[in-house]
mmCIF file of C-alpha atoms in Angstrom:
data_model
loop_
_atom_site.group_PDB
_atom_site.id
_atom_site.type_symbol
_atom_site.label_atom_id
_atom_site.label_comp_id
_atom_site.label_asym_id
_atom_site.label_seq_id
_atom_site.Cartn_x
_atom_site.Cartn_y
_atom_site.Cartn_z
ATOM 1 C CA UNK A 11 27.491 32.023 -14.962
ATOM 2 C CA UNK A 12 27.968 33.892 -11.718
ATOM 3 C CA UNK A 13 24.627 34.830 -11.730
ATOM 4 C CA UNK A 14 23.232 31.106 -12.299
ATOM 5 C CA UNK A 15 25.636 29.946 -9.161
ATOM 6 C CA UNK A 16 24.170 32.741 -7.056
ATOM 7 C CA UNK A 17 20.459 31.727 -7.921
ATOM 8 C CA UNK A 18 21.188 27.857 -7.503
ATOM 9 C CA UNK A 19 23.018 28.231 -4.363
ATOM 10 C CA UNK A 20 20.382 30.394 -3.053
ATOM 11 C CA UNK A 21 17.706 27.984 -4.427
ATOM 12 C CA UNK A 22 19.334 25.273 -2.194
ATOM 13 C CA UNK A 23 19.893 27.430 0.982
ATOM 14 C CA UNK A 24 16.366 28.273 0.798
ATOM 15 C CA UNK A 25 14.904 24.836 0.114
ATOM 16 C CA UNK A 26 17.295 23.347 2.792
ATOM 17 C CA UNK A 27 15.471 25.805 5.382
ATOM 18 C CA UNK A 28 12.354 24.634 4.466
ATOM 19 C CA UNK A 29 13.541 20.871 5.429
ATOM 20 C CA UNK A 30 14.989 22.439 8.501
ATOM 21 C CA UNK A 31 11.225 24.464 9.255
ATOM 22 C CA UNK A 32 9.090 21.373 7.987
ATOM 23 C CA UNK A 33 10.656 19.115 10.691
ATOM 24 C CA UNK A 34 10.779 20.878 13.623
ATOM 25 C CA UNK A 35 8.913 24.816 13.554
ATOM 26 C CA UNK A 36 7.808 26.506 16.586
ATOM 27 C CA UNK A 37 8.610 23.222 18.385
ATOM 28 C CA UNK A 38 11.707 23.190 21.377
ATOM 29 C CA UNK A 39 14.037 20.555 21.806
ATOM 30 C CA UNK A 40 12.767 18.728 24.799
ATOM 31 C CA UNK A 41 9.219 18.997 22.868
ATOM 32 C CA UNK A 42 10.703 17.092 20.261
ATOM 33 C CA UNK A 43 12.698 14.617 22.356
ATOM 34 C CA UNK A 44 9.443 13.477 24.554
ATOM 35 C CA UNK A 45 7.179 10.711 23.979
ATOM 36 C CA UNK A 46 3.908 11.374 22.821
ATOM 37 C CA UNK A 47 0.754 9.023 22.666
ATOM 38 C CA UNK A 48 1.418 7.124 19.006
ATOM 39 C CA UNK A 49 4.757 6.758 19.186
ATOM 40 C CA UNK A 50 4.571 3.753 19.370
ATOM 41 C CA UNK A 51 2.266 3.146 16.671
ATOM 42 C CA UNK A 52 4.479 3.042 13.937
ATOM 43 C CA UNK A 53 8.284 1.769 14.166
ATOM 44 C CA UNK A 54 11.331 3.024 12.909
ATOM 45 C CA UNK A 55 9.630 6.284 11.254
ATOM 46 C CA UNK A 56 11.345 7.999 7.879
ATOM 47 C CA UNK A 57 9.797 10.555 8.427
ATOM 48 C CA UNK A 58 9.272 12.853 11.761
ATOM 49 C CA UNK A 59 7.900 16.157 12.335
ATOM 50 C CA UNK A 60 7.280 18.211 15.083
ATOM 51 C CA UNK A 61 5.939 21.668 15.373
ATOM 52 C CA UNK A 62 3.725 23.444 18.246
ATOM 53 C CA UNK A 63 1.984 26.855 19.256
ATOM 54 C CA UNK A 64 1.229 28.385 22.403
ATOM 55 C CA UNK A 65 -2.463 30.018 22.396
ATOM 56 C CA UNK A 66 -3.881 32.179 24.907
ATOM 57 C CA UNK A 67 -6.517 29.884 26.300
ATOM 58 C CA UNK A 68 -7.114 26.741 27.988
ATOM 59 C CA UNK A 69 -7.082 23.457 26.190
ATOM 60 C CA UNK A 70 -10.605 22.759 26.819
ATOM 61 C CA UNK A 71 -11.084 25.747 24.466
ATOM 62 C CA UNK A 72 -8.796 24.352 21.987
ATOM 63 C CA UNK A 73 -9.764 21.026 22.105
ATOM 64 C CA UNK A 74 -13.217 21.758 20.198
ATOM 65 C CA UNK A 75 -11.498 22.858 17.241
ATOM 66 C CA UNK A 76 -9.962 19.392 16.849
ATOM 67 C CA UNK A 77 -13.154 17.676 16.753
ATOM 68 C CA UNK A 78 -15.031 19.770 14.134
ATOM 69 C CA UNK A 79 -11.770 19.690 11.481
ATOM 70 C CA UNK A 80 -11.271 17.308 7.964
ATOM 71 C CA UNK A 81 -12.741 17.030 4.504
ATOM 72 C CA UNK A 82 -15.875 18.800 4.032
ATOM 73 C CA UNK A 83 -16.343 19.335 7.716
ATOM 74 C CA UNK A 84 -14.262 21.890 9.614
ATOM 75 C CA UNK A 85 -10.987 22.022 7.106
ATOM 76 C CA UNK A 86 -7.548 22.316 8.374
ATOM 77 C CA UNK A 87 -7.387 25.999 9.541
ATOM 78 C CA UNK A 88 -4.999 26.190 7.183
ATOM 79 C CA UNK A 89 -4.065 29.833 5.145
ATOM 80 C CA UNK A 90 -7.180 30.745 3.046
ATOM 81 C CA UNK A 91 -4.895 30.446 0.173
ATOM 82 C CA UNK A 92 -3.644 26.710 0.796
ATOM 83 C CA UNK A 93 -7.256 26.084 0.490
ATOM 84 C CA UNK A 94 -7.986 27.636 -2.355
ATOM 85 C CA UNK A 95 -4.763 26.449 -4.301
ATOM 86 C CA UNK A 96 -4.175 23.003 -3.033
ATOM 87 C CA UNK A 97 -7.448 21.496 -2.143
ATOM 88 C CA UNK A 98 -9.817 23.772 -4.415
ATOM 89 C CA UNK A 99 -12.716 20.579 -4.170
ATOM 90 C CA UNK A 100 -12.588 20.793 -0.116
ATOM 91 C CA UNK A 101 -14.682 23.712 1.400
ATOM 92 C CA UNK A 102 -12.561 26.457 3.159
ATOM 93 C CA UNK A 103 -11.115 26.203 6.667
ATOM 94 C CA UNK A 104 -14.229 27.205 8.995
ATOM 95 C CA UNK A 105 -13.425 30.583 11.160
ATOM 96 C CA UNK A 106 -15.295 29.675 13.842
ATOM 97 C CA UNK A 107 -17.636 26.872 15.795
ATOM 98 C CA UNK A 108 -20.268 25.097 14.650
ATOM 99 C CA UNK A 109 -22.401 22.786 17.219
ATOM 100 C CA UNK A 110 -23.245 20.238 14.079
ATOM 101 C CA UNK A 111 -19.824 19.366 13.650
ATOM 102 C CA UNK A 112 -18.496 19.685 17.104
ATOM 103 C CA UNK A 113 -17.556 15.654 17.868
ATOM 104 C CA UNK A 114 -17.520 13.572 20.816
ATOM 105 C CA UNK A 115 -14.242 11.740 19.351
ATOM 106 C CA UNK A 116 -14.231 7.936 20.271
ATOM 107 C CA UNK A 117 -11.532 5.255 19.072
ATOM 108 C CA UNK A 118 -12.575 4.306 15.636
ATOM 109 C CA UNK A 119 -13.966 7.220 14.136
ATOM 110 C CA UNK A 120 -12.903 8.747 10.676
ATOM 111 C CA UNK A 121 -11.860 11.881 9.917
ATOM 112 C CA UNK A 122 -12.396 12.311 6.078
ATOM 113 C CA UNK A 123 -9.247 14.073 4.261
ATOM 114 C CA UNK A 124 -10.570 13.746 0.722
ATOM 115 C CA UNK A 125 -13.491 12.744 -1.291
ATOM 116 C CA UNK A 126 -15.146 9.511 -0.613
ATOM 117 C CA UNK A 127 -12.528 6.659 -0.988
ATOM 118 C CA UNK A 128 -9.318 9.176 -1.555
ATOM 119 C CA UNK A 129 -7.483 8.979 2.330
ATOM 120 C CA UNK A 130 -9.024 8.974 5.522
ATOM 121 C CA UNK A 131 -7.600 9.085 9.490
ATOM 122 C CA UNK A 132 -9.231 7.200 12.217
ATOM 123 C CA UNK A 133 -8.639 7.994 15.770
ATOM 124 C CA UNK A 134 -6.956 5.209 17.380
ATOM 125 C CA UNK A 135 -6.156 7.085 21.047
ATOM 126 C CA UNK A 136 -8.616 10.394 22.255
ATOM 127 C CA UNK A 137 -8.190 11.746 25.710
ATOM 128 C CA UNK A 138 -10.329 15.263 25.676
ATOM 129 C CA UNK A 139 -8.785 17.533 26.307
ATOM 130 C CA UNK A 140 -5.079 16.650 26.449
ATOM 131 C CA UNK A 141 -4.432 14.150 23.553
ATOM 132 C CA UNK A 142 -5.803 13.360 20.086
ATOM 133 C CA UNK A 143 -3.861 10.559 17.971
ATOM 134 C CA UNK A 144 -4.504 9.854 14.490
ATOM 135 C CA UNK A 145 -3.416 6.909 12.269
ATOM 136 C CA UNK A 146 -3.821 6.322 8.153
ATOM 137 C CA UNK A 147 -3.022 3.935 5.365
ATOM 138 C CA UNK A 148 -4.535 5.611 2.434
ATOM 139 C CA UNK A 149 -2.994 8.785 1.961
ATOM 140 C CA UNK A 150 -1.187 7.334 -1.555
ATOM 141 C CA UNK A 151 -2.583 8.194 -5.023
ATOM 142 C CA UNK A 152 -4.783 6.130 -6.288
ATOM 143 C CA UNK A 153 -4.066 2.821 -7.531
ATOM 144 C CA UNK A 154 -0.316 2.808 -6.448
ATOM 145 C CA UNK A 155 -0.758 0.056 -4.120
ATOM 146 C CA UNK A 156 -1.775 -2.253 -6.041
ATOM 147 C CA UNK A 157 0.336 -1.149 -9.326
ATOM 148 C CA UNK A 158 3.494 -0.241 -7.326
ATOM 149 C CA UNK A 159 3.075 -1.886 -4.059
ATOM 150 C CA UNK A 160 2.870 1.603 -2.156
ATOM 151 C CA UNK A 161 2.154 1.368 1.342
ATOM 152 C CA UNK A 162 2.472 4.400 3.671
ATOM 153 C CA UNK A 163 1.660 4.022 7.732
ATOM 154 C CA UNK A 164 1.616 7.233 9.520
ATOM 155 C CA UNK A 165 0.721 8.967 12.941
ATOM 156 C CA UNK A 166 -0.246 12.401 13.494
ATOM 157 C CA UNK A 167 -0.426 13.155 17.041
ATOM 158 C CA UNK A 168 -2.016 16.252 19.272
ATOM 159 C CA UNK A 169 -0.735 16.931 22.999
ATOM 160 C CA UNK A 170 -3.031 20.261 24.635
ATOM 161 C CA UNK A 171 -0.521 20.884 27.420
ATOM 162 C CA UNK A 172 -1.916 23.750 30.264
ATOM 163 C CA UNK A 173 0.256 26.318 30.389
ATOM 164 C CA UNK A 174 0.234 28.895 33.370
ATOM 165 C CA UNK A 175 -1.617 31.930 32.856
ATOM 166 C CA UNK A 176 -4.224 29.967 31.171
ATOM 167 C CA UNK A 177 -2.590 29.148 27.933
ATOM 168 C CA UNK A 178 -1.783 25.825 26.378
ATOM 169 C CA UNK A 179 0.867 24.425 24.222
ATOM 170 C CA UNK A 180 -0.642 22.987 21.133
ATOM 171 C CA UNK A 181 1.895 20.738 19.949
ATOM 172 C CA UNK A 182 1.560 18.305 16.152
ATOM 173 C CA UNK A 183 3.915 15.236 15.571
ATOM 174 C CA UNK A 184 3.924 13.185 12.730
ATOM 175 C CA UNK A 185 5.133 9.731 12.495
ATOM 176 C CA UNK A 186 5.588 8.078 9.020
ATOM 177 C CA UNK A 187 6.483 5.175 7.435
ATOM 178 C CA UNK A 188 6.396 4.226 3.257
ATOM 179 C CA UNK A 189 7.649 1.688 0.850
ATOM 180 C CA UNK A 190 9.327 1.496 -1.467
ATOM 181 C CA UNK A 191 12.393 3.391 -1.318
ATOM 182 C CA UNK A 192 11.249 6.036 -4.422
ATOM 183 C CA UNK A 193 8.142 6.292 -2.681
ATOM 184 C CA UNK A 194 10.347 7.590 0.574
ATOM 185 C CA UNK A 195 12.530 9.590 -1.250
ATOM 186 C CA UNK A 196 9.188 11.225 -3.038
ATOM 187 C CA UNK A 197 7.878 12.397 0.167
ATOM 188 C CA UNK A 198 10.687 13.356 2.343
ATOM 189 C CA UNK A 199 11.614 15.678 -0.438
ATOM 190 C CA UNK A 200 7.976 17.127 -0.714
ATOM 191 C CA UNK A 201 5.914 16.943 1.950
ATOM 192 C CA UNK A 202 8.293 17.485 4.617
ATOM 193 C CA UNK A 203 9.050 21.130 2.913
ATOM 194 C CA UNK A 204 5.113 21.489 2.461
ATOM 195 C CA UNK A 205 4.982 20.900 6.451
ATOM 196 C CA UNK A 206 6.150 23.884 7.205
ATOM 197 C CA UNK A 207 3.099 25.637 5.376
ATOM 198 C CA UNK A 208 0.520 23.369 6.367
ATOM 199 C CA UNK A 209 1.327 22.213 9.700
ATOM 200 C CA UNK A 210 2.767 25.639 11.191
ATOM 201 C CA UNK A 211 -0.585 27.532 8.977
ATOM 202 C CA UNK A 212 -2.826 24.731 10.778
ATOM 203 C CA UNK A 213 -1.072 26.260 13.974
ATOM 204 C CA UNK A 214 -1.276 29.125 13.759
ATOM 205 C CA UNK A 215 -5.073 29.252 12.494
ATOM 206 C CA UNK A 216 -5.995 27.407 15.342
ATOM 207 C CA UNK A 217 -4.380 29.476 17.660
ATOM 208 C CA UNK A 218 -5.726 32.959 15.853
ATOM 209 C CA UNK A 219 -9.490 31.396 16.019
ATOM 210 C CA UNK A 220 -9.184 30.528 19.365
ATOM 211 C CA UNK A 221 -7.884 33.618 20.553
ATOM 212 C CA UNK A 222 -10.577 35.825 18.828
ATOM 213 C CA UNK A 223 -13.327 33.556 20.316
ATOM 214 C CA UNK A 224 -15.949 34.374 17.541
ATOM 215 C CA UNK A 225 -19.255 32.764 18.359
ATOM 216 C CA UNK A 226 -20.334 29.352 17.732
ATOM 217 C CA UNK A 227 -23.051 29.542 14.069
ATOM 218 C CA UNK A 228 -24.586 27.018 12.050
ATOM 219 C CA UNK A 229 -22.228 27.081 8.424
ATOM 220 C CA UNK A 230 -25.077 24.283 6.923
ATOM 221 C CA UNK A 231 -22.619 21.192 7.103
ATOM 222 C CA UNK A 232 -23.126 17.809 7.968
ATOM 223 C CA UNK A 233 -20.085 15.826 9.824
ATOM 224 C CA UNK A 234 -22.861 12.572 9.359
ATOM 225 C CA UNK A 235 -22.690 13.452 5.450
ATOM 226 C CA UNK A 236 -18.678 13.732 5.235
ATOM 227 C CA UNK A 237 -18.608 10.927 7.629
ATOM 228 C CA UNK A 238 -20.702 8.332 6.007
ATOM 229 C CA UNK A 239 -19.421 9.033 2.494
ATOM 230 C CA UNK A 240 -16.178 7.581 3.705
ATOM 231 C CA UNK A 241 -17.158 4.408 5.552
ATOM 232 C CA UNK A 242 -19.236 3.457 2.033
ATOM 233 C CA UNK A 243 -16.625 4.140 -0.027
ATOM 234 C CA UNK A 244 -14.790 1.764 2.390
ATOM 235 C CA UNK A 245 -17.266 -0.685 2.336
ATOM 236 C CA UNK A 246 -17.752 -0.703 -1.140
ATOM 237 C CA UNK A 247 -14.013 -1.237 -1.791
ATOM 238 C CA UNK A 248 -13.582 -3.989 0.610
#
């Protein structure tokens, strides 16, 4: 029984870290006490996280890798094992460049995070190379909002701050909002944990690629492709 006590309680320590690291790693406390662009975007958030990186470069360097990431484009720079374990049908995370997917971000563009008519973000603010702001309604499975009434709202927000020496502070909020309460519960329990894996991975794979400034090459994908898969599936489900 001792045994079973030790295990559980350690079993809770750990996952209560990971609540503690999926809200708030790498990030400082004024970082996660300042306003960022999208705050405002969605009110009284459930859910809030906050993590950031510093990366030997300046943000006009960084900002490119922004514009070439999502589904079937650029990936996530997330751990090549994430990829390969939690989104097997998206292509791995690019490790460098590529000029075909590099985007001149405008307000109103999708990012595709999925296969055609799965979830999606559109850029609602872009400022190059200082702020990216990202907004989505569709990351739900499918068919819980019209079976449950599911709804989820949610920000996620990029501030490329110049640092001196020629760095920058990469810094990743995000701002969410779902209904109903099980739904909540659901995802504070889950993806706030996963967070700290994907959002502090993304991080830090930004900030490795960056740093070991491998040249820009052709990988054969097509941001048009990814791009216009989405806005049919839209269209076809409106």
């Amino acid at each position: 029984m001792n045994v079973v006590r030790y295990v559980l309680g350690g079993a809770l320590v750990g996952y209560g870290a990971l609540q503690i690291l999926g809200r708030r790693a790498g990030s400082t406390a004024p970082e996660r006490r300042m306003h960022l662009a999208g705050d405002e975007l969605v009110a009284r958030p459930q859910m809030r996280t906050n993590h950031a990186v510093a990366i030997e470069a300046l943000p006009d360097q960084v900002w490119p890798w922004l514009t070439q990431m999502g589904w079937h484009l650029g990936g996530y720079y997330t751990p090549e094992w994430v990829d390969r374990l939690l989104f097997p049908q998206n292509w791995s995370s690019l490790a460098h460049l590529d000029p075909a997917l590099l985007r001149d971000l405008r307000v109103g563009d999708i990012i595709p995070d999925g296969a055609p008519g799965t979830a999606w973000y559109v850029v609602v603010e872009v400022d190059p190379p200082h702020v990216l702001v990202l907004r989505s309604t569709t990351h739900l499975p499918p068919g819980w909002g019209e079976k449950y009434g599911a709804r989820i709202d949610w920000t996620w927000s990029f501030r490329l701050a110049e640092l001196p020496g020629e760095r920058t502070r990469l810094q990743s909020r995000i701002r969410g909002r779902t209904e109903p309460w099980w739904l909540t519960a659901t995802y504070l329990a889950t993806i706030v944990p996963a967070d700290y894996v994907m959002a502090v991975g993304m991080l830090r794979g930004i900030k490795r690629r960056v740093e070991s400034a491998v040249p820009m090459q052709s990988s054969g994908r097509s941001p048009l492709a990814a791009e216009s898969a989405v806005l049919e599936a839209i269209t076809n489900g409106s």
